[in-house]
PDB file of N, CA, C and O in Angstrom:
ATOM      1  N   MET A   1      92.997  81.551  72.207  1.00  0.00           N
ATOM      2  CA  MET A   1      93.807  81.146  73.432  1.00  0.00           C
ATOM      3  C   MET A   1      93.334  81.779  74.673  1.00  0.00           C
ATOM      4  O   MET A   1      94.037  83.428  74.555  1.00  0.00           O
ATOM      5  N   PRO A   2      93.328  81.879  75.572  1.00  0.00           N
ATOM      6  CA  PRO A   2      93.045  82.686  76.931  1.00  0.00           C
ATOM      7  C   PRO A   2      93.861  83.529  77.401  1.00  0.00           C
ATOM      8  O   PRO A   2      95.390  82.963  77.474  1.00  0.00           O
ATOM      9  N   TRP A   3      93.353  84.673  77.416  1.00  0.00           N
ATOM     10  CA  TRP A   3      94.982  85.450  78.498  1.00  0.00           C
ATOM     11  C   TRP A   3      95.009  85.638  79.551  1.00  0.00           C
ATOM     12  O   TRP A   3      94.106  85.042  79.954  1.00  0.00           O
ATOM     13  N   ASN A   4      95.975  85.888  80.306  1.00  0.00           N
ATOM     14  CA  ASN A   4      96.253  85.885  81.834  1.00  0.00           C
ATOM     15  C   ASN A   4      97.032  87.099  82.335  1.00  0.00           C
ATOM     16  O   ASN A   4      97.148  87.645  81.792  1.00  0.00           O
ATOM     17  N   LYS A   5      97.586  87.679  83.495  1.00  0.00           N
ATOM     18  CA  LYS A   5      97.593  88.841  84.173  1.00  0.00           C
ATOM     19  C   LYS A   5      99.918  88.477  83.568  1.00  0.00           C
ATOM     20  O   LYS A   5      99.280  89.899  82.997  1.00  0.00           O
ATOM     21  N   GLU A   6      99.812  87.259  83.163  1.00  0.00           N
ATOM     22  CA  GLU A   6     101.070  87.900  82.639  1.00  0.00           C
ATOM     23  C   GLU A   6     101.102  87.578  81.021  1.00  0.00           C
ATOM     24  O   GLU A   6     102.250  88.192  80.799  1.00  0.00           O
ATOM     25  N   ASN A   7     100.535  87.222  80.243  1.00  0.00           N
ATOM     26  CA  ASN A   7     100.295  86.752  78.706  1.00  0.00           C
ATOM     27  C   ASN A   7      98.845  87.263  78.409  1.00  0.00           C
ATOM     28  O   ASN A   7      97.694  87.291  78.877  1.00  0.00           O
ATOM     29  N   TYR A   8      99.285  88.364  77.878  1.00  0.00           N
ATOM     30  CA  TYR A   8      98.003  89.546  77.377  1.00  0.00           C
ATOM     31  C   TYR A   8      98.229  89.891  76.104  1.00  0.00           C
ATOM     32  O   TYR A   8      99.755  89.978  75.351  1.00  0.00           O
ATOM     33  N   PRO A   9      96.921  90.159  75.487  1.00  0.00           N
ATOM     34  CA  PRO A   9      98.049  91.020  73.993  1.00  0.00           C
ATOM     35  C   PRO A   9      98.508  92.322  74.141  1.00  0.00           C
ATOM     36  O   PRO A   9      97.966  93.154  75.198  1.00  0.00           O
ATOM     37  N   ASP A  10      99.519  92.881  73.224  1.00  0.00           N
ATOM     38  CA  ASP A  10     100.445  93.753  73.089  1.00  0.00           C
ATOM     39  C   ASP A  10      99.561  94.790  73.121  1.00  0.00           C
ATOM     40  O   ASP A  10     100.087  96.299  73.965  1.00  0.00           O
ATOM     41  N   SER A  11      98.462  95.102  72.198  1.00  0.00           N
ATOM     42  CA  SER A  11      97.255  96.245  72.463  1.00  0.00           C
ATOM     43  C   SER A  11      97.318  97.183  74.092  1.00  0.00           C
ATOM     44  O   SER A  11      96.727  97.920  74.141  1.00  0.00           O
ATOM     45  N   LEU A  12      97.498  95.663  75.344  1.00  0.00           N
ATOM     46  CA  LEU A  12      97.015  95.961  76.530  1.00  0.00           C
ATOM     47  C   LEU A  12      98.407  96.351  77.282  1.00  0.00           C
ATOM     48  O   LEU A  12      97.756  97.101  78.981  1.00  0.00           O
ATOM     49  N   LYS A  13      99.557  96.507  77.103  1.00  0.00           N
ATOM     50  CA  LYS A  13     100.634  96.949  77.841  1.00  0.00           C
ATOM     51  C   LYS A  13     100.484  97.999  78.036  1.00  0.00           C
ATOM     52  O   LYS A  13     100.986  98.262  79.225  1.00  0.00           O
ATOM     53  N   ASN A  14      99.919  99.126  78.188  1.00  0.00           N
ATOM     54  CA  ASN A  14      99.561 100.425  78.570  1.00  0.00           C
ATOM     55  C   ASN A  14      98.541 101.258  79.229  1.00  0.00           C
ATOM     56  O   ASN A  14      98.634 101.961  80.136  1.00  0.00           O
ATOM     57  N   PHE A  15      98.229  99.782  79.945  1.00  0.00           N
ATOM     58  CA  PHE A  15      96.605  99.682  80.258  1.00  0.00           C
ATOM     59  C   PHE A  15      98.102  99.698  82.280  1.00  0.00           C
ATOM     60  O   PHE A  15      98.460  99.307  82.241  1.00  0.00           O
ATOM     61  N   THR A  16      96.628 100.303  83.179  1.00  0.00           N
ATOM     62  CA  THR A  16      97.152  99.765  84.499  1.00  0.00           C
ATOM     63  C   THR A  16      96.363  98.839  85.083  1.00  0.00           C
ATOM     64  O   THR A  16      95.837  97.794  84.014  1.00  0.00           O
ATOM     65  N   ALA A  17      97.458  97.668  85.672  1.00  0.00           N
ATOM     66  CA  ALA A  17      96.987  96.443  86.696  1.00  0.00           C
ATOM     67  C   ALA A  17      95.592  96.274  85.807  1.00  0.00           C
ATOM     68  O   ALA A  17      94.680  95.335  85.266  1.00  0.00           O
ATOM     69  N   PRO A  18      94.425  97.117  86.703  1.00  0.00           N
ATOM     70  CA  PRO A  18      93.085  96.824  87.040  1.00  0.00           C
ATOM     71  C   PRO A  18      92.753  96.996  85.996  1.00  0.00           C
ATOM     72  O   PRO A  18      91.990  96.063  85.979  1.00  0.00           O
ATOM     73  N   VAL A  19      92.617  97.796  85.156  1.00  0.00           N
ATOM     74  CA  VAL A  19      91.776  97.655  83.956  1.00  0.00           C
ATOM     75  C   VAL A  19      92.479  97.033  82.596  1.00  0.00           C
ATOM     76  O   VAL A  19      91.738  96.430  82.036  1.00  0.00           O
ATOM     77  N   ARG A  20      93.573  97.037  82.621  1.00  0.00           N
ATOM     78  CA  ARG A  20      94.407  95.380  81.468  1.00  0.00           C
ATOM     79  C   ARG A  20      93.536  94.030  82.322  1.00  0.00           C
ATOM     80  O   ARG A  20      93.460  93.714  81.150  1.00  0.00           O
ATOM     81  N   ASN A  21      93.683  93.868  84.213  1.00  0.00           N
ATOM     82  CA  ASN A  21      92.909  92.686  84.201  1.00  0.00           C
ATOM     83  C   ASN A  21      90.940  92.688  83.629  1.00  0.00           C
ATOM     84  O   ASN A  21      91.172  91.635  83.357  1.00  0.00           O
ATOM     85  N   LYS A  22      90.347  93.475  83.879  1.00  0.00           N
ATOM     86  CA  LYS A  22      88.849  93.626  83.483  1.00  0.00           C
ATOM     87  C   LYS A  22      89.022  93.711  82.188  1.00  0.00           C
ATOM     88  O   LYS A  22      88.452  92.888  81.750  1.00  0.00           O
ATOM     89  N   ALA A  23      89.537  94.022  81.001  1.00  0.00           N
ATOM     90  CA  ALA A  23      90.000  93.812  79.846  1.00  0.00           C
ATOM     91  C   ALA A  23      90.328  92.322  79.809  1.00  0.00           C
ATOM     92  O   ALA A  23      90.053  91.662  78.849  1.00  0.00           O
ATOM     93  N   VAL A  24      91.655  91.727  79.906  1.00  0.00           N
ATOM     94  CA  VAL A  24      91.366  90.059  79.802  1.00  0.00           C
ATOM     95  C   VAL A  24      89.997  89.142  79.693  1.00  0.00           C
ATOM     96  O   VAL A  24      90.025  88.690  79.296  1.00  0.00           O
ATOM     97  N   GLU A  25      89.863  89.531  81.147  1.00  0.00           N
ATOM     98  CA  GLU A  25      88.721  88.806  82.082  1.00  0.00           C
ATOM     99  C   GLU A  25      87.332  89.006  81.107  1.00  0.00           C
ATOM    100  O   GLU A  25      86.779  88.209  79.981  1.00  0.00           O
ATOM    101  N   ILE A  26      87.558  90.172  80.497  1.00  0.00           N
ATOM    102  CA  ILE A  26      86.399  90.772  79.493  1.00  0.00           C
ATOM    103  C   ILE A  26      86.613  89.996  78.192  1.00  0.00           C
ATOM    104  O   ILE A  26      85.552  88.955  77.284  1.00  0.00           O
ATOM    105  N   ALA A  27      87.719  89.869  77.281  1.00  0.00           N
ATOM    106  CA  ALA A  27      88.026  89.360  76.161  1.00  0.00           C
ATOM    107  C   ALA A  27      88.313  87.363  75.854  1.00  0.00           C
ATOM    108  O   ALA A  27      87.818  87.031  75.327  1.00  0.00           O
ATOM    109  N   ASN A  28      88.527  86.971  77.023  1.00  0.00           N
ATOM    110  CA  ASN A  28      88.661  85.707  77.722  1.00  0.00           C
ATOM    111  C   ASN A  28      87.239  84.903  77.357  1.00  0.00           C
ATOM    112  O   ASN A  28      86.963  83.851  76.730  1.00  0.00           O
ATOM    113  N   ALA A  29      86.408  86.237  78.193  1.00  0.00           N
ATOM    114  CA  ALA A  29      84.692  85.458  78.109  1.00  0.00           C
ATOM    115  C   ALA A  29      84.219  85.698  76.906  1.00  0.00           C
ATOM    116  O   ALA A  29      82.946  85.031  76.311  1.00  0.00           O
ATOM    117  N   LEU A  30      84.722  86.909  75.909  1.00  0.00           N
ATOM    118  CA  LEU A  30      84.005  86.954  74.314  1.00  0.00           C
ATOM    119  C   LEU A  30      84.999  85.487  72.971  1.00  0.00           C
ATOM    120  O   LEU A  30      84.011  85.254  72.435  1.00  0.00           O
ATOM    121  N   LEU A  31      85.762  85.493  73.765  1.00  0.00           N
ATOM    122  CA  LEU A  31      86.033  84.183  73.187  1.00  0.00           C
ATOM    123  C   LEU A  31      85.824  83.062  73.339  1.00  0.00           C
ATOM    124  O   LEU A  31      85.373  82.478  72.471  1.00  0.00           O
ATOM    125  N   GLU A  32      85.117  82.410  74.800  1.00  0.00           N
ATOM    126  CA  GLU A  32      84.442  81.931  74.924  1.00  0.00           C
ATOM    127  C   GLU A  32      83.102  81.942  74.472  1.00  0.00           C
ATOM    128  O   GLU A  32      82.342  80.476  73.663  1.00  0.00           O
ATOM    129  N   ASP A  33      82.286  83.116  74.077  1.00  0.00           N
ATOM    130  CA  ASP A  33      81.403  83.352  73.337  1.00  0.00           C
ATOM    131  C   ASP A  33      81.241  82.828  72.071  1.00  0.00           C
ATOM    132  O   ASP A  33      80.220  82.853  70.804  1.00  0.00           O
ATOM    133  N   GLY A  34      82.526  82.540  71.285  1.00  0.00           N
ATOM    134  CA  GLY A  34      82.508  82.679  70.072  1.00  0.00           C
ATOM    135  C   GLY A  34      83.367  83.512  69.054  1.00  0.00           C
ATOM    136  O   GLY A  34      83.410  83.588  68.099  1.00  0.00           O
ATOM    137  N   TYR A  35      84.241  84.483  69.944  1.00  0.00           N
ATOM    138  CA  TYR A  35      83.983  86.298  69.269  1.00  0.00           C
ATOM    139  C   TYR A  35      85.126  85.523  68.495  1.00  0.00           C
ATOM    140  O   TYR A  35      86.111  85.370  69.571  1.00  0.00           O
ATOM    141  N   ASP A  36      85.929  85.885  67.688  1.00  0.00           N
ATOM    142  CA  ASP A  36      87.511  86.147  67.181  1.00  0.00           C
ATOM    143  C   ASP A  36      88.037  86.738  67.684  1.00  0.00           C
ATOM    144  O   ASP A  36      87.588  87.916  68.308  1.00  0.00           O
ATOM    145  N   GLU A  37      89.312  86.995  67.579  1.00  0.00           N
ATOM    146  CA  GLU A  37      90.679  86.929  68.629  1.00  0.00           C
ATOM    147  C   GLU A  37      90.330  88.651  68.559  1.00  0.00           C
ATOM    148  O   GLU A  37      90.492  89.595  69.745  1.00  0.00           O
ATOM    149  N   GLY A  38      90.396  89.462  67.298  1.00  0.00           N
ATOM    150  CA  GLY A  38      90.316  90.670  67.088  1.00  0.00           C
ATOM    151  C   GLY A  38      89.705  91.428  68.135  1.00  0.00           C
ATOM    152  O   GLY A  38      89.496  92.715  68.086  1.00  0.00           O
ATOM    153  N   ARG A  39      88.001  91.151  67.106  1.00  0.00           N
ATOM    154  CA  ARG A  39      86.554  91.588  67.637  1.00  0.00           C
ATOM    155  C   ARG A  39      86.470  91.728  69.621  1.00  0.00           C
ATOM    156  O   ARG A  39      86.162  92.624  69.989  1.00  0.00           O
ATOM    157  N   ALA A  40      86.727  90.487  69.980  1.00  0.00           N
ATOM    158  CA  ALA A  40      87.479  90.026  71.130  1.00  0.00           C
ATOM    159  C   ALA A  40      87.880  91.262  72.222  1.00  0.00           C
ATOM    160  O   ALA A  40      87.608  91.795  73.260  1.00  0.00           O
ATOM    161  N   ILE A  41      89.488  91.419  71.768  1.00  0.00           N
ATOM    162  CA  ILE A  41      90.702  92.916  72.686  1.00  0.00           C
ATOM    163  C   ILE A  41      89.350  93.809  72.114  1.00  0.00           C
ATOM    164  O   ILE A  41      89.273  94.592  72.957  1.00  0.00           O
ATOM    165  N   ALA A  42      89.050  93.973  70.914  1.00  0.00           N
ATOM    166  CA  ALA A  42      88.515  95.690  70.547  1.00  0.00           C
ATOM    167  C   ALA A  42      87.250  95.929  71.947  1.00  0.00           C
ATOM    168  O   ALA A  42      87.500  96.306  72.510  1.00  0.00           O
ATOM    169  N   ILE A  43      86.623  94.910  71.824  1.00  0.00           N
ATOM    170  CA  ILE A  43      85.262  95.297  72.433  1.00  0.00           C
ATOM    171  C   ILE A  43      85.585  95.132  74.028  1.00  0.00           C
ATOM    172  O   ILE A  43      85.370  96.168  74.754  1.00  0.00           O
ATOM    173  N   ALA A  44      86.802  94.773  74.635  1.00  0.00           N
ATOM    174  CA  ALA A  44      86.663  94.268  75.481  1.00  0.00           C
ATOM    175  C   ALA A  44      87.771  95.898  76.122  1.00  0.00           C
ATOM    176  O   ALA A  44      87.728  96.170  77.116  1.00  0.00           O
ATOM    177  N   THR A  45      88.407  96.247  75.370  1.00  0.00           N
ATOM    178  CA  THR A  45      89.237  97.300  75.698  1.00  0.00           C
ATOM    179  C   THR A  45      88.245  98.876  76.191  1.00  0.00           C
ATOM    180  O   THR A  45      88.397  98.800  76.820  1.00  0.00           O
ATOM    181  N   ALA A  46      87.541  98.466  75.107  1.00  0.00           N
ATOM    182  CA  ALA A  46      86.293  99.731  75.016  1.00  0.00           C
ATOM    183  C   ALA A  46      85.350  99.272  76.626  1.00  0.00           C
ATOM    184  O   ALA A  46      84.984 100.139  77.327  1.00  0.00           O
ATOM    185  N   GLN A  47      85.337  98.472  76.543  1.00  0.00           N
ATOM    186  CA  GLN A  47      84.569  97.978  77.797  1.00  0.00           C
ATOM    187  C   GLN A  47      85.497  98.208  79.063  1.00  0.00           C
ATOM    188  O   GLN A  47      84.722  98.703  80.071  1.00  0.00           O
ATOM    189  N   ALA A  48      86.442  97.754  79.339  1.00  0.00           N
ATOM    190  CA  ALA A  48      86.920  97.908  80.362  1.00  0.00           C
ATOM    191  C   ALA A  48      87.623  99.681  80.311  1.00  0.00           C
ATOM    192  O   ALA A  48      87.819  99.582  81.914  1.00  0.00           O
ATOM    193  N   LYS A  49      88.055 100.510  79.848  1.00  0.00           N
ATOM    194  CA  LYS A  49      88.017 101.480  79.637  1.00  0.00           C
ATOM    195  C   LYS A  49      87.120 102.266  80.767  1.00  0.00           C
ATOM    196  O   LYS A  49      87.398 102.630  81.365  1.00  0.00           O
ATOM    197  N   GLU A  50      85.615 101.878  79.805  1.00  0.00           N
ATOM    198  CA  GLU A  50      84.426 102.307  80.054  1.00  0.00           C
ATOM    199  C   GLU A  50      84.129 101.724  82.092  1.00  0.00           C
ATOM    200  O   GLU A  50      84.394 102.876  83.251  1.00  0.00           O
ATOM    201  N   TRP A  51      85.179 101.239  82.186  1.00  0.00           N
ATOM    202  CA  TRP A  51      84.425 100.343  83.686  1.00  0.00           C
ATOM    203  C   TRP A  51      85.776 101.075  84.268  1.00  0.00           C
ATOM    204  O   TRP A  51      85.043 101.849  85.333  1.00  0.00           O
ATOM    205  N   GLY A  52      87.176 101.518  83.898  1.00  0.00           N
ATOM    206  CA  GLY A  52      88.038 102.102  84.811  1.00  0.00           C
ATOM    207  C   GLY A  52      87.426 103.279  84.416  1.00  0.00           C
ATOM    208  O   GLY A  52      87.418 104.053  86.795  1.00  0.00           O
ATOM    209  N   GLU A  53      86.898 104.021  84.119  1.00  0.00           N
ATOM    210  CA  GLU A  53      86.399 105.415  84.043  1.00  0.00           C
ATOM    211  C   GLU A  53      84.873 105.024  85.181  1.00  0.00           C
ATOM    212  O   GLU A  53      84.959 106.253  86.362  1.00  0.00           O
ATOM    213  N   ASN A  54      84.243 104.682  85.063  1.00  0.00           N
ATOM    214  CA  ASN A  54      83.412 104.505  86.617  1.00  0.00           C
ATOM    215  C   ASN A  54      83.512 103.964  87.769  1.00  0.00           C
ATOM    216  O   ASN A  54      82.859 104.609  88.666  1.00  0.00           O
ATOM    217  N   HIS A  55      84.792 103.231  87.545  1.00  0.00           N
ATOM    218  CA  HIS A  55      84.734 102.874  89.343  1.00  0.00           C
ATOM    219  C   HIS A  55      86.631 103.787  89.207  1.00  0.00           C
ATOM    220  O   HIS A  55      87.484 103.693  90.203  1.00  0.00           O
ATOM    221  N   ASP A  56      86.391 105.232  88.984  1.00  0.00           N
ATOM    222  CA  ASP A  56      87.578 106.151  89.624  1.00  0.00           C
ATOM    223  C   ASP A  56      88.947 105.092  89.207  1.00  0.00           C
ATOM    224  O   ASP A  56      90.199 106.460  90.339  1.00  0.00           O
ATOM    225  N   LYS A  57      89.117 104.111  88.453  1.00  0.00           N
ATOM    226  CA  LYS A  57      90.792 103.786  87.933  1.00  0.00           C
ATOM    227  C   LYS A  57      91.564 104.969  87.217  1.00  0.00           C
ATOM    228  O   LYS A  57      90.900 104.724  86.161  1.00  0.00           O
ATOM    229  N   GLN A  58      92.771 104.729  87.220  1.00  0.00           N
ATOM    230  CA  GLN A  58      93.473 105.473  86.453  1.00  0.00           C
ATOM    231  C   GLN A  58      93.618 104.161  85.123  1.00  0.00           C
ATOM    232  O   GLN A  58      93.436 103.296  85.513  1.00  0.00           O
ATOM    233  N   ILE A  59      93.403 104.862  83.965  1.00  0.00           N
ATOM    234  CA  ILE A  59      93.350 104.205  83.194  1.00  0.00           C
ATOM    235  C   ILE A  59      94.463 103.329  82.523  1.00  0.00           C
ATOM    236  O   ILE A  59      95.094 102.105  81.892  1.00  0.00           O
ATOM    237  N   ARG A  60      95.556 104.315  82.000  1.00  0.00           N
ATOM    238  CA  ARG A  60      97.145 104.260  81.183  1.00  0.00           C
ATOM    239  C   ARG A  60      97.700 104.304  82.317  1.00  0.00           C
ATOM    240  O   ARG A  60      98.494 104.845  83.259  1.00  0.00           O
ATOM    241  N   LYS A  61      98.991 103.708  82.152  1.00  0.00           N
ATOM    242  CA  LYS A  61     100.115 103.982  82.951  1.00  0.00           C
ATOM    243  C   LYS A  61     100.364 105.185  82.817  1.00  0.00           C
ATOM    244  O   LYS A  61     100.868 106.090  81.412  1.00  0.00           O
ATOM    245  N   LYS A  62     101.278 105.661  83.706  1.00  0.00           N
ATOM    246  CA  LYS A  62     101.936 107.970  83.473  1.00  0.00           C
ATOM    247  C   LYS A  62     102.975 106.532  82.854  1.00  0.00           C
ATOM    248  O   LYS A  62     103.734 105.909  82.948  1.00  0.00           O
ATOM    249  N   ASP A  63     104.006 107.964  82.302  1.00  0.00           N
ATOM    250  CA  ASP A  63     104.534 108.208  81.501  1.00  0.00           C
ATOM    251  C   ASP A  63     105.703 107.881  82.176  1.00  0.00           C
ATOM    252  O   ASP A  63     105.914 108.529  83.594  1.00  0.00           O
ATOM    253  N   HIS A  64     107.009 107.580  82.148  1.00  0.00           N
ATOM    254  CA  HIS A  64     108.092 107.702  83.479  1.00  0.00           C
ATOM    255  C   HIS A  64     108.457 108.977  83.336  1.00  0.00           C
ATOM    256  O   HIS A  64     109.006 109.558  82.369  1.00  0.00           O
TER     257      HIS A  64
END
Protein backbone atom coordinates (compact mmCIF):
# COMPACT_ATOMS: atom_id res chain seq x y z
CA MET A 1 0.00 0.00 0.00
CA PRO A 2 1.54 3.32 -1.01
CA TRP A 3 1.96 5.89 1.74
CA ASN A 4 1.31 9.63 1.64
CA LYS A 5 1.62 12.74 3.84
CA GLU A 6 -1.34 11.72 6.02
CA ASN A 7 -0.84 7.95 6.02
CA TYR A 8 2.70 6.76 6.70
CA PRO A 9 4.46 4.13 8.84
CA ASP A 10 4.47 4.79 12.60
CA SER A 11 8.26 4.63 12.57
CA LEU A 12 8.31 7.96 10.71
CA LYS A 13 6.08 9.90 13.11
CA ASN A 14 8.93 11.63 14.96
CA PHE A 15 10.58 12.99 11.84
CA THR A 16 10.03 16.52 10.61
CA ALA A 17 7.67 16.82 7.65
CA PRO A 18 10.35 17.33 4.95
CA VAL A 19 12.34 14.28 6.05
CA ARG A 20 9.22 12.16 6.58
CA ASN A 21 7.90 13.13 3.14
CA LYS A 22 11.23 12.19 1.55
CA ALA A 23 11.13 8.82 3.36
CA VAL A 24 7.59 8.22 2.10
CA GLU A 25 8.67 9.07 -1.45
CA ILE A 26 11.65 6.69 -1.26
CA ALA A 27 9.66 3.90 0.40
CA ASN A 28 6.94 4.08 -2.24
CA ALA A 29 9.56 3.84 -5.00
CA LEU A 30 11.11 0.81 -3.33
CA LEU A 31 7.71 -0.87 -3.01
CA GLU A 32 7.18 -0.32 -6.72
CA ASP A 33 10.54 -2.01 -7.32
CA GLY A 34 9.36 -5.08 -5.42
CA TYR A 35 10.89 -4.56 -1.98
CA ASP A 36 8.89 -5.85 0.96
CA GLU A 37 7.38 -3.26 3.28
CA GLY A 38 9.78 -3.67 6.20
CA ARG A 39 12.88 -3.47 4.05
CA ALA A 40 11.49 -0.49 2.10
CA ILE A 41 10.84 1.41 5.35
CA ALA A 42 14.31 0.66 6.72
CA ILE A 43 16.09 1.75 3.54
CA ALA A 44 13.88 4.82 3.10
CA THR A 45 14.43 5.90 6.70
CA ALA A 46 18.21 5.72 6.35
CA GLN A 47 18.23 7.51 3.00
CA ALA A 48 15.85 10.23 4.17
CA LYS A 49 18.03 10.92 7.22
CA GLU A 50 21.06 11.22 4.95
CA TRP A 51 19.10 13.47 2.57
CA GLY A 52 18.09 15.70 5.50
CA GLU A 53 21.65 15.97 6.77
CA ASN A 54 22.92 16.82 3.28
CA HIS A 55 20.27 19.54 2.92
CA ASP A 56 20.70 21.01 6.43
CA LYS A 57 17.21 19.92 7.47
CA GLN A 58 16.17 19.24 11.03
CA ILE A 59 15.70 15.46 11.14
CA ARG A 60 13.52 14.85 14.17
CA LYS A 61 10.74 16.89 15.70
CA LYS A 62 11.75 18.77 18.82
CA ASP A 63 10.43 17.54 22.14
CA HIS A 64 7.59 19.61 23.49
